[in-house]
CSV table of C-alpha atoms and ligand atoms in Angstrom, one decimal:
chain,number,residue,atom,x,y,z
A,1020,MET,CA,15.2,-13.6,6.9
A,1021,LEU,CA,15.1,-13.0,3.2
A,1022,ALA,CA,15.6,-16.6,2.0
A,1023,ASN,CA,14.8,-17.0,-1.7
A,1024,LYS,CA,13.8,-13.4,-2.1
A,1025,ARG,CA,15.0,-11.9,-5.4
A,1026,ILE,CA,16.1,-8.3,-5.2
A,1027,LEU,CA,17.0,-6.2,-8.2
A,1028,LEU,CA,19.3,-3.5,-6.8
A,1029,ILE,CA,19.6,-0.3,-8.8
A,1030,ILE,CA,22.6,1.8,-7.8
A,1031,SER,CA,22.6,5.4,-9.1
A,1032,GLY,CA,25.4,7.9,-9.0
A,1033,GLY,CA,26.0,9.4,-5.6
A,1034,ILE,CA,28.8,9.2,-3.1
A,1035,ALA,CA,26.5,6.9,-1.0
A,1036,ALA,CA,27.0,4.2,-3.6
A,1037,TYR,CA,29.9,2.9,-1.6
A,1038,LYS,CA,27.4,1.9,1.1
A,1039,SER,CA,25.6,-0.3,-1.6
A,1040,LEU,CA,28.5,-2.7,-1.4
A,1041,ASP,CA,27.8,-3.3,2.3
A,1042,LEU,CA,24.1,-3.4,1.5
A,1043,ILE,CA,24.6,-6.2,-1.0
A,1044,ARG,CA,26.6,-8.2,1.5
A,1045,ARG,CA,23.9,-7.7,4.2
A,1046,LEU,CA,21.1,-8.7,1.9
A,1047,LYS,CA,23.0,-11.8,0.8
A,1048,GLU,CA,23.9,-12.8,4.4
A,1049,ARG,CA,20.1,-13.0,5.0
A,1050,GLY,CA,19.5,-15.4,2.1
A,1051,ALA,CA,18.4,-12.9,-0.7
A,1052,SER,CA,19.7,-13.0,-4.2
A,1053,VAL,CA,20.8,-9.7,-5.5
A,1054,THR,CA,20.9,-8.8,-9.2
A,1055,PRO,CA,22.7,-5.5,-9.6
A,1056,VAL,CA,22.0,-2.7,-12.1
A,1057,MET,CA,24.2,0.4,-12.3
A,1058,THR,CA,23.7,3.8,-13.9
A,1059,LYS,CA,26.6,5.3,-15.8
A,1060,ALA,CA,27.1,7.9,-13.0
A,1061,ALA,CA,27.3,5.1,-10.4
A,1062,GLU,CA,30.4,3.7,-12.1
A,1063,GLN,CA,32.2,7.0,-11.1
A,1064,PHE,CA,31.7,6.0,-7.5
A,1065,VAL,CA,32.1,2.2,-7.2
A,1066,THR,CA,33.5,-0.2,-9.7
A,1067,PRO,CA,31.3,-2.6,-11.7
A,1068,LEU,CA,33.7,-5.4,-10.8
A,1069,SER,CA,33.2,-4.9,-7.0
A,1070,VAL,CA,29.4,-4.7,-7.4
A,1071,SER,CA,29.2,-7.8,-9.5
A,1072,ALA,CA,31.7,-9.8,-7.4
A,1073,LEU,CA,29.9,-9.1,-4.2
A,1074,ALA,CA,26.5,-9.8,-5.7
A,1075,GLY,CA,27.8,-13.0,-7.3
A,1076,ASP,CA,25.5,-12.2,-10.2
A,1077,LYS,CA,25.8,-10.6,-13.6
A,1078,LEU,CA,25.7,-6.8,-13.5
A,1079,TYR,CA,23.4,-5.0,-15.9
A,1080,ARG,CA,24.5,-1.6,-17.2
A,1081,ASP,CA,23.3,-0.9,-20.7
A,1082,LEU,CA,19.8,-0.6,-22.1
A,1083,PHE,CA,21.0,-1.5,-25.6
A,1084,ASP,CA,23.2,-4.5,-24.7
A,1085,LEU,CA,22.1,-7.0,-27.3
A,1086,THR,CA,23.6,-10.0,-25.5
A,1087,ASP,CA,21.4,-9.2,-22.5
A,1088,GLU,CA,18.3,-8.7,-24.7
A,1089,ALA,CA,19.0,-12.2,-26.1
A,1090,GLU,CA,19.5,-13.7,-22.6
A,1091,MET,CA,17.0,-11.6,-20.6
A,1092,GLY,CA,15.1,-8.6,-22.0
A,1093,HIS,CA,14.7,-5.5,-19.9
A,1094,ILE,CA,11.0,-6.2,-19.5
A,1095,GLN,CA,11.6,-9.6,-18.0
A,1096,LEU,CA,14.5,-8.3,-15.9
A,1097,SER,CA,12.2,-5.6,-14.5
A,1098,ARG,CA,9.6,-8.2,-13.5
A,1099,SER,CA,11.7,-11.2,-12.4
A,1100,ALA,CA,12.4,-9.8,-8.9
A,1101,ASP,CA,10.3,-9.8,-5.8
A,1102,LEU,CA,11.4,-6.3,-5.0
A,1103,ILE,CA,13.2,-3.5,-6.8
A,1104,LEU,CA,15.5,-1.5,-4.5
A,1105,VAL,CA,17.0,1.8,-5.6
A,1106,ALA,CA,19.9,2.6,-3.3
A,1107,PRO,CA,21.2,5.2,-3.5
A,1108,CYS,CA,18.6,7.1,-5.5
A,1109,THR,CA,19.8,10.5,-6.7
A,1110,ALA,CA,17.6,13.6,-7.1
A,1111,ASP,CA,18.0,13.1,-10.8
A,1112,LEU,CA,16.8,9.5,-10.8
A,1113,MET,CA,13.8,10.5,-8.6
A,1114,ALA,CA,12.9,13.2,-11.1
A,1115,ARG,CA,13.1,10.8,-14.0
A,1116,MET,CA,11.0,8.2,-12.2
A,1117,ALA,CA,8.4,10.8,-11.3
A,1118,GLN,CA,8.2,11.9,-15.0
A,1119,GLY,CA,8.1,8.3,-16.2
A,1120,ARG,CA,11.2,8.6,-18.3
A,1121,ALA,CA,13.0,5.6,-19.9
A,1122,ASP,CA,16.3,7.1,-21.0
A,1123,ASP,CA,18.7,4.5,-19.5
A,1124,LEU,CA,18.4,1.0,-18.2
A,1125,ALA,CA,17.6,1.9,-14.6
A,1126,SER,CA,14.7,4.3,-15.5
A,1127,THR,CA,13.4,1.9,-18.1
A,1128,LEU,CA,13.3,-1.0,-15.7
A,1129,LEU,CA,11.5,1.2,-13.2
A,1130,LEU,CA,8.9,2.2,-15.8
A,1131,ALA,CA,8.4,-1.3,-17.1
A,1132,THR,CA,7.9,-3.0,-13.8
A,1133,ASP,CA,4.9,-4.2,-11.9
A,1134,THR,CA,7.1,-5.3,-9.0
A,1135,PRO,CA,7.0,-3.3,-5.7
A,1136,VAL,CA,9.7,-0.6,-5.6
A,1137,MET,CA,11.6,0.7,-2.5
A,1138,VAL,CA,13.8,3.8,-2.8
A,1139,ALA,CA,16.6,5.0,-0.5
A,1140,PRO,CA,17.3,8.6,-1.6
A,1141,ALA,CA,20.7,10.2,-1.1
A,1142,MET,CA,21.5,13.8,-2.0
A,1143,ASN,CA,22.7,17.2,-0.8
A,1144,VAL,CA,20.3,18.7,1.8
A,1145,ARG,CA,19.3,21.7,-0.5
A,1146,MET,CA,18.5,19.3,-3.3
A,1147,TRP,CA,16.3,17.2,-0.9
A,1148,ASP,CA,14.6,20.3,0.4
A,1149,HIS,CA,14.0,21.8,-3.1
A,1150,ALA,CA,10.4,22.1,-4.0
A,1151,ALA,CA,11.0,20.1,-7.2
A,1152,THR,CA,12.3,17.1,-5.2
A,1153,GLN,CA,9.5,17.4,-2.7
A,1154,ARG,CA,7.0,17.4,-5.5
A,1155,ASN,CA,8.7,14.3,-7.0
A,1156,LEU,CA,8.6,12.6,-3.6
A,1157,GLU,CA,4.8,13.2,-3.3
A,1158,THR,CA,4.2,11.9,-6.9
A,1159,LEU,CA,6.3,8.8,-6.3
A,1160,ARG,CA,4.6,8.1,-2.9
A,1161,GLY,CA,1.3,8.5,-4.7
A,1162,ASP,CA,2.5,5.9,-7.2
A,1163,GLY,CA,2.9,3.4,-4.3
A,1164,ILE,CA,6.7,3.6,-4.0
A,1165,VAL,CA,8.0,3.1,-0.5
A,1166,PHE,CA,10.8,5.3,0.8
A,1167,VAL,CA,13.4,4.5,3.4
A,1168,GLY,CA,15.3,7.6,4.6
A,1169,PRO,CA,16.9,9.9,3.9
A,1170,ASN,CA,18.5,10.5,7.3
A,1171,ASP,CA,19.7,13.7,8.9
A,1172,GLY,CA,23.4,14.0,9.4
A,1173,ASP,CA,26.8,15.3,8.2
A,1174,MET,CA,27.2,14.9,4.5
A,1175,ALA,CA,30.1,14.2,2.2
A,1176,CYS,CA,29.7,17.7,0.8
A,1177,GLY,CA,30.3,19.3,4.2
A,1178,GLU,CA,26.7,20.3,4.9
A,1179,PHE,CA,24.3,19.0,7.5
A,1180,GLY,CA,20.6,18.0,7.3
A,1181,PRO,CA,18.3,15.5,5.6
A,1182,GLY,CA,19.7,13.8,2.5
A,1183,ARG,CA,22.0,11.2,3.8
A,1184,MET,CA,21.2,7.7,2.6
A,1185,ALA,CA,19.7,5.4,5.2
A,1186,GLU,CA,22.3,3.0,6.7
A,1187,PRO,CA,22.5,-0.5,5.0
A,1188,LEU,CA,21.0,-2.2,8.1
A,1189,GLU,CA,18.1,0.2,8.1
A,1190,ILE,CA,17.4,-0.5,4.5
A,1191,VAL,CA,17.7,-4.3,5.2
A,1192,ALA,CA,15.1,-3.8,8.1
A,1193,ALA,CA,12.7,-2.0,5.7
A,1194,VAL,CA,13.1,-4.8,3.1
A,1195,GLU,CA,12.5,-7.4,5.8
A,1196,ALA,CA,9.4,-5.5,7.0
A,1197,HIS,CA,8.2,-5.3,3.4
A,1198,PHE,CA,8.3,-9.1,3.0
A,1199,ALA,CA,6.9,-9.7,6.5
A,1200,GLY,CA,3.7,-8.3,5.2
A,1201,GLY,CA,1.3,-5.8,6.7
A,1202,PRO,CA,-1.8,-6.2,8.9
A,1203,LEU,CA,-4.0,-7.1,5.9
A,1204,GLN,CA,-1.8,-10.0,4.7
A,1205,GLY,CA,-4.0,-12.9,3.7
A,1206,ARG,CA,-7.1,-10.7,3.6
A,1207,HIS,CA,-9.2,-10.1,0.5
A,1208,VAL,CA,-10.8,-6.7,0.0
A,1209,LEU,CA,-13.3,-6.2,-2.8
A,1210,MET,CA,-13.7,-2.7,-4.2
A,1211,THR,CA,-15.7,-0.8,-6.7
A,1212,SER,CA,-14.4,2.5,-8.1
A,1213,GLY,CA,-15.0,5.1,-10.8
A,1214,PRO,CA,-18.1,6.0,-12.7
A,1215,THR,CA,-20.3,3.7,-14.7
A,1216,HIS,CA,-21.2,4.4,-18.4
A,1217,GLU,CA,-24.8,3.5,-19.3
A,1218,PRO,CA,-25.3,3.2,-23.0
A,1219,ILE,CA,-28.0,5.1,-24.9
A,1220,ASP,CA,-26.8,3.7,-28.2
A,1221,PRO,CA,-23.4,2.4,-29.5
A,1222,VAL,CA,-21.8,5.9,-29.4
A,1223,ARG,CA,-23.6,7.7,-26.6
A,1224,TYR,CA,-23.8,7.0,-22.9
A,1225,ILE,CA,-24.9,8.5,-19.5
A,1226,ALA,CA,-22.0,9.1,-17.2
A,1227,ASN,CA,-21.0,11.1,-14.1
A,1228,ARG,CA,-18.0,13.2,-13.0
A,1229,SER,CA,-16.3,10.7,-10.8
A,1230,SER,CA,-12.6,10.4,-11.6
A,1231,GLY,CA,-12.0,7.3,-9.5
A,1232,ALA,CA,-9.2,9.1,-7.6
A,1233,GLN,CA,-10.4,8.3,-4.1
A,1234,GLY,CA,-11.0,4.6,-5.0
A,1235,ALA,CA,-7.6,4.2,-6.6
A,1236,ALA,CA,-5.9,5.8,-3.5
A,1237,ILE,CA,-7.8,3.4,-1.2
A,1238,ALA,CA,-6.8,0.4,-3.2
A,1239,LYS,CA,-3.1,1.5,-3.1
A,1240,ALA,CA,-3.3,2.0,0.7
A,1241,LEU,CA,-4.9,-1.5,1.1
A,1242,VAL,CA,-2.2,-3.1,-1.1
A,1243,ALA,CA,0.5,-1.3,1.0
A,1244,LEU,CA,-0.9,-3.0,4.1
A,1245,GLY,CA,-0.7,-6.4,2.4
A,1246,ALA,CA,-4.3,-6.9,1.3
A,1247,LYS,CA,-5.3,-8.8,-1.9
A,1248,VAL,CA,-7.5,-6.3,-3.6
A,1249,THR,CA,-10.1,-7.1,-6.3
A,1250,PHE,CA,-10.6,-3.7,-8.0
A,1251,VAL,CA,-13.8,-3.5,-10.1
A,1252,SER,CA,-13.6,-0.3,-11.9
A,1253,GLY,CA,-15.7,1.7,-14.3
A,1254,PRO,CA,-14.1,3.9,-16.9
A,1255,ALA,CA,-12.1,6.1,-14.5
A,1256,SER,CA,-9.9,9.0,-15.6
A,1257,VAL,CA,-7.0,8.3,-13.2
A,1258,PRO,CA,-4.4,5.6,-13.7
A,1259,MET,CA,-5.3,2.2,-12.3
A,1260,PRO,CA,-3.5,1.3,-9.0
A,1261,GLN,CA,-0.6,-1.2,-9.2
A,1262,GLY,CA,-0.8,-4.5,-7.5
A,1263,VAL,CA,-4.6,-5.1,-7.6
A,1264,GLN,CA,-6.7,-7.7,-9.4
A,1265,LEU,CA,-8.3,-5.3,-11.9
A,1266,VAL,CA,-11.7,-6.1,-13.3
A,1267,PRO,CA,-12.7,-3.4,-15.8
A,1268,VAL,CA,-16.4,-2.8,-16.4
A,1269,GLN,CA,-18.7,-0.3,-18.1
A,1270,THR,CA,-22.2,-0.5,-16.6
A,1271,ALA,CA,-23.8,-1.0,-13.2
A,1272,GLN,CA,-25.1,-4.4,-14.2
A,1273,GLU,CA,-21.6,-5.5,-15.2
A,1274,MET,CA,-20.2,-4.1,-12.0
A,1275,LEU,CA,-22.7,-6.1,-9.9
A,1276,ALA,CA,-21.8,-9.3,-11.8
A,1277,ALA,CA,-18.1,-8.7,-11.3
A,1278,VAL,CA,-18.6,-8.1,-7.6
A,1279,GLU,CA,-20.7,-11.2,-7.1
A,1280,ALA,CA,-18.0,-13.2,-9.0
A,1281,ALA,CA,-15.3,-11.9,-6.8
A,1282,LEU,CA,-16.9,-13.0,-3.5
A,1283,PRO,CA,-16.1,-14.2,-0.9
A,1284,ALA,CA,-14.1,-11.3,0.6
A,1285,ASP,CA,-13.2,-10.2,4.1
A,1286,ALA,CA,-14.3,-6.6,3.5
A,1287,ALA,CA,-15.9,-4.6,0.7
A,1288,VAL,CA,-15.3,-0.9,0.0
A,1289,PHE,CA,-17.7,0.5,-2.6
A,1290,THR,CA,-16.4,3.9,-3.8
A,1291,ALA,CA,-17.9,3.7,-7.3
A,1292,ALA,CA,-20.3,6.4,-8.4
A,1293,VAL,CA,-22.8,3.9,-9.8
A,1294,ALA,CA,-25.5,5.3,-12.2
A,1295,ASP,CA,-28.9,4.9,-10.5
A,1296,TRP,CA,-30.6,4.5,-13.8
A,1297,ARG,CA,-29.9,2.9,-17.2
A,1298,VAL,CA,-31.6,3.5,-20.5
A,1299,GLU,CA,-34.2,0.8,-20.9
A,1300,GLY,CA,-33.7,-1.0,-24.3
A,1301,ALA,CA,-30.6,1.0,-25.3
A,1302,SER,CA,-30.4,1.0,-29.1
A,1303,ASP,CA,-27.9,-1.2,-30.9
A,1304,ARG,CA,-27.9,1.3,-33.8
A,1305,LYS,CA,-26.9,5.0,-33.6
A,1306,LEU,CA,-30.0,7.1,-32.9
A,1307,LYS,CA,-30.6,9.6,-35.8
A,1308,LYS,CA,-32.1,13.0,-35.8
A,1309,SER,CA,-35.6,12.8,-37.2
A,1310,LYS,CA,-38.3,15.1,-38.3
A,1311,ASP,CA,-40.7,13.4,-35.9
A,1312,GLY,CA,-39.1,15.3,-33.0
A,1313,LEU,CA,-36.8,14.5,-30.0
A,1314,PRO,CA,-36.1,10.9,-29.0
A,1315,THR,CA,-37.7,9.8,-25.7
A,1316,LEU,CA,-35.4,7.8,-23.3
A,1317,ALA,CA,-37.1,5.4,-20.9
A,1318,PHE,CA,-35.2,4.6,-17.8
A,1319,ALA,CA,-34.9,1.4,-15.7
A,1320,GLU,CA,-33.5,1.3,-12.2
A,1321,ASN,CA,-30.0,-0.1,-11.8
A,1322,PRO,CA,-29.2,-2.7,-9.2
A,1323,ASP,CA,-27.9,-1.2,-5.9
A,1324,ILE,CA,-24.6,-3.0,-5.5
A,1325,LEU,CA,-23.9,-1.8,-1.9
A,1326,LYS,CA,-27.4,-2.7,-0.7
A,1327,THR,CA,-27.3,-6.1,-2.5
A,1328,VAL,CA,-24.0,-7.1,-0.9
A,1329,SER,CA,-24.9,-5.6,2.5
A,1330,HIS,CA,-28.0,-7.9,2.6
A,1331,LEU,CA,-26.4,-11.1,1.5
A,1332,THR,CA,-27.2,-14.0,3.8
A,1333,SER,CA,-24.2,-16.1,2.8
A,1334,ASP,CA,-20.8,-14.7,1.7
A,1335,ARG,CA,-21.5,-11.3,3.2
A,1336,PRO,CA,-18.1,-9.6,3.9
A,1337,SER,CA,-17.7,-9.0,7.6
A,1338,LEU,CA,-17.2,-5.3,6.9
A,1339,VAL,CA,-19.1,-3.5,4.2
A,1340,VAL,CA,-18.1,0.2,3.6
A,1341,GLY,CA,-20.2,2.5,1.4
A,1342,PHE,CA,-19.6,6.1,0.3
A,1343,ALA,CA,-22.1,8.9,0.4
A,1344,ALA,CA,-21.6,11.7,-2.0
A,1345,GLU,CA,-23.9,14.5,-0.9
A,1346,THR,CA,-24.5,18.1,-1.6
A,1347,ASP,CA,-27.0,18.9,1.2
A,1348,ASP,CA,-27.4,17.9,4.8
A,1349,VAL,CA,-24.4,15.7,4.4
A,1350,ILE,CA,-24.3,14.0,7.8
A,1351,ASP,CA,-28.1,13.5,8.1
A,1352,ASN,CA,-28.4,12.1,4.6
A,1353,ALA,CA,-25.4,9.8,5.1
A,1354,VAL,CA,-26.7,8.5,8.5
A,1355,ALA,CA,-30.0,7.6,6.8
A,1356,LYS,CA,-28.2,6.1,3.8
A,1357,ARG,CA,-26.2,3.8,6.1
A,1358,THR,CA,-29.4,2.4,7.6
A,1359,ARG,CA,-31.2,2.2,4.2
A,1360,LYS,CA,-28.3,0.3,2.5
A,1361,GLY,CA,-27.5,-1.9,5.5
A,1362,CYS,CA,-23.8,-1.4,5.4
A,1363,ASP,CA,-21.5,-1.2,8.4
A,1364,TRP,CA,-19.7,2.1,7.7
A,1365,ILE,CA,-20.4,5.1,5.4
A,1366,VAL,CA,-17.7,7.5,4.4
A,1367,ALA,CA,-19.6,10.7,3.7
A,1368,ASN,CA,-18.4,13.7,1.8
A,1369,ASP,CA,-19.8,17.0,0.5
A,1370,VAL,CA,-19.4,17.1,-3.3
A,1371,SER,CA,-20.9,20.5,-3.9
A,1372,PRO,CA,-18.9,22.2,-6.7
A,1373,GLU,CA,-17.5,24.9,-4.4
A,1374,THR,CA,-15.7,22.2,-2.3
A,1375,GLY,CA,-13.6,21.2,-5.3
A,1376,ILE,CA,-13.7,17.6,-4.0
A,1377,MET,CA,-15.2,15.8,-7.0
A,1378,GLY,CA,-12.3,15.6,-9.4
A,1379,GLY,CA,-9.9,17.3,-7.0
A,1380,SER,CA,-7.0,15.9,-5.0
A,1381,GLU,CA,-8.4,16.6,-1.5
A,1382,ASN,CA,-11.3,15.2,0.5
A,1383,ALA,CA,-13.1,16.1,3.7
A,1384,VAL,CA,-15.0,13.1,5.1
A,1385,HIS,CA,-17.1,12.0,8.0
A,1386,LEU,CA,-16.9,8.3,9.0
A,1387,ILE,CA,-20.2,7.0,10.1
A,1388,THR,CA,-20.3,3.8,12.1
A,1389,ASP,CA,-22.2,2.2,14.9
A,1390,ASP,CA,-20.2,4.4,17.3
A,1391,GLY,CA,-21.5,7.6,15.7
A,1392,VAL,CA,-20.0,10.3,13.4
A,1393,ASP,CA,-16.2,10.9,13.3
A,1394,THR,CA,-15.3,14.1,11.3
A,1395,TRP,CA,-11.8,14.0,9.7
A,1396,PRO,CA,-10.0,17.3,8.8
A,1397,ARG,CA,-9.7,18.1,5.1
A,1398,MET,CA,-6.6,16.2,3.8
A,1399,SER,CA,-5.3,14.7,0.6
A,1400,LYS,CA,-7.2,11.8,-0.9
A,1401,ASP,CA,-4.1,9.7,-0.3
A,1402,ASP,CA,-4.1,10.5,3.4
A,1403,VAL,CA,-7.9,9.8,3.7
A,1404,ALA,CA,-7.1,6.4,2.0
A,1405,ARG,CA,-4.2,5.6,4.3
A,1406,GLN,CA,-6.3,6.5,7.4
A,1407,LEU,CA,-9.3,4.4,6.2
A,1408,ALA,CA,-7.1,1.4,5.3
A,1409,VAL,CA,-5.6,1.5,8.9
A,1410,LYS,CA,-9.1,1.6,10.4
A,1411,LEU,CA,-10.2,-1.2,8.2
A,1412,ALA,CA,-7.2,-3.3,9.2
A,1413,GLU,CA,-8.0,-2.6,12.9
A,1414,ALA,CA,-11.6,-3.7,12.4
A,1415,LEU,CA,-10.6,-6.9,10.7
A,1416,ALA,CA,-7.9,-7.8,13.3
B,322,CTP,N1,-24.0,2.4,-4.8
B,322,CTP,C1,-24.1,1.1,-5.4
B,322,CTP,N2,-24.9,0.8,-6.4
B,322,CTP,C2,-25.8,1.8,-6.8
B,322,CTP,C3,-25.8,3.1,-6.3
B,322,CTP,C4,-24.9,3.4,-5.3
B,322,CTP,O1,-23.3,0.3,-5.0
B,322,CTP,N3,-26.6,1.5,-7.8
B,322,CTP,C5,-23.1,2.6,-3.7
B,322,CTP,C6,-22.0,3.6,-4.0
B,322,CTP,O2,-20.9,2.9,-4.5
B,322,CTP,C7,-21.8,4.3,-2.7
B,322,CTP,C8,-23.2,4.2,-2.0
B,322,CTP,O3,-23.9,3.3,-2.7
B,322,CTP,O4,-20.9,3.5,-1.9
B,322,CTP,C9,-23.9,5.5,-2.1
B,322,CTP,O5,-23.9,6.0,-3.3
B,322,CTP,P1,-24.7,7.4,-3.6
B,322,CTP,O6,-24.7,7.7,-5.1
B,322,CTP,O7,-24.3,8.5,-2.7
B,322,CTP,O8,-26.2,7.0,-3.2
B,322,CTP,P2,-27.4,6.6,-3.9
B,322,CTP,O9,-27.8,5.2,-3.7
B,322,CTP,O10,-27.4,7.0,-5.3
B,322,CTP,O11,-28.5,7.5,-3.1
B,322,CTP,P3,-29.1,8.9,-3.4
B,322,CTP,O12,-29.5,8.9,-4.8
B,322,CTP,O13,-30.2,9.0,-2.4
B,322,CTP,O14,-28.1,9.9,-3.1
């Protein structure tokens, strides 16, 4: 049932828009409220009057409607729902979403929202199979957008193949599954991600090449399974994942403090590339060149966050996962690291420059647990994340 769930339904311009009328009815039968939004092209396929009458709510059509801005601005409209459903979603709207455009009300709402988004594509089979649409699909999946369909079948244009919008009842089932929650519903997962920056003086710092990509992908995968994720992140170069409790930090010491403040947690996943050393007594004034020669930096050891949390006697998460970025003897080093740190699992990878893993979009990992070493094939960081999130959910079940 969808009692009290607020769904913002965006209808874009495809022949499948006629099915949206049935979709509205099915969603409302199950107790959801439906606020409809139509693109200009959608109005060529179904009338605004039918959509608004079936939804029993005001229809939103125009980005620059001043009355609406006075009543409810587009930012608030984009966030007032529990779910944004785009059905049908044309190839054109998918492309605009993937590019982050905001050139009409629908695309602006999708860009301004922090609400989960579900998309039911509908288009000609060639358009669906086109490399550009498939690229957009990957981008949008990477952004955490959930897809339902398209299905294979006869199309209104006379062709056959994938591109037909999922049937209204399939879309309703996907919406119900979304609200039923995943296997990590009610679980709290604490994560670290990205590099740390250790100041030398107010303008200089010591950093490393971590982009934070793998950490962000894991957070997204955990959120998709229903987890509450506290995401303690150093200054990463990738966008922050949606739907997490973000705690931005700069240094290793700040990262440890944020981690301790976020406990208790059911599991902890430490993907951050934490600097092992900081500059002792970093200067609060910019260091100047001097005739007396080069400055000497003294180092102090940073706290080991993974080791600290693994050895907690109270509030230790029941599953602590560390990462091992190695360039030599990857498995042997990672096995030893797991024992030294006291964590439950280590995800080991080879970050030698020739692998292209650090800063790249793919990863090749070994999962080291009590049961031994499980070597996964090279795959996208998103796939590593999804596979790891599923394993973590199984371990906590
Ligand atoms: N880690 C941490 N705090 C630190 C250093 C590392 O929490 N101060 C965590 C990382 O987030 C990662 C794991 O420990 O999950 C291993 O990090 P890595 O840099 O590979 O290991 P190091 O401890 O630096 O060991 P070594 O220098 O021997 O490679």
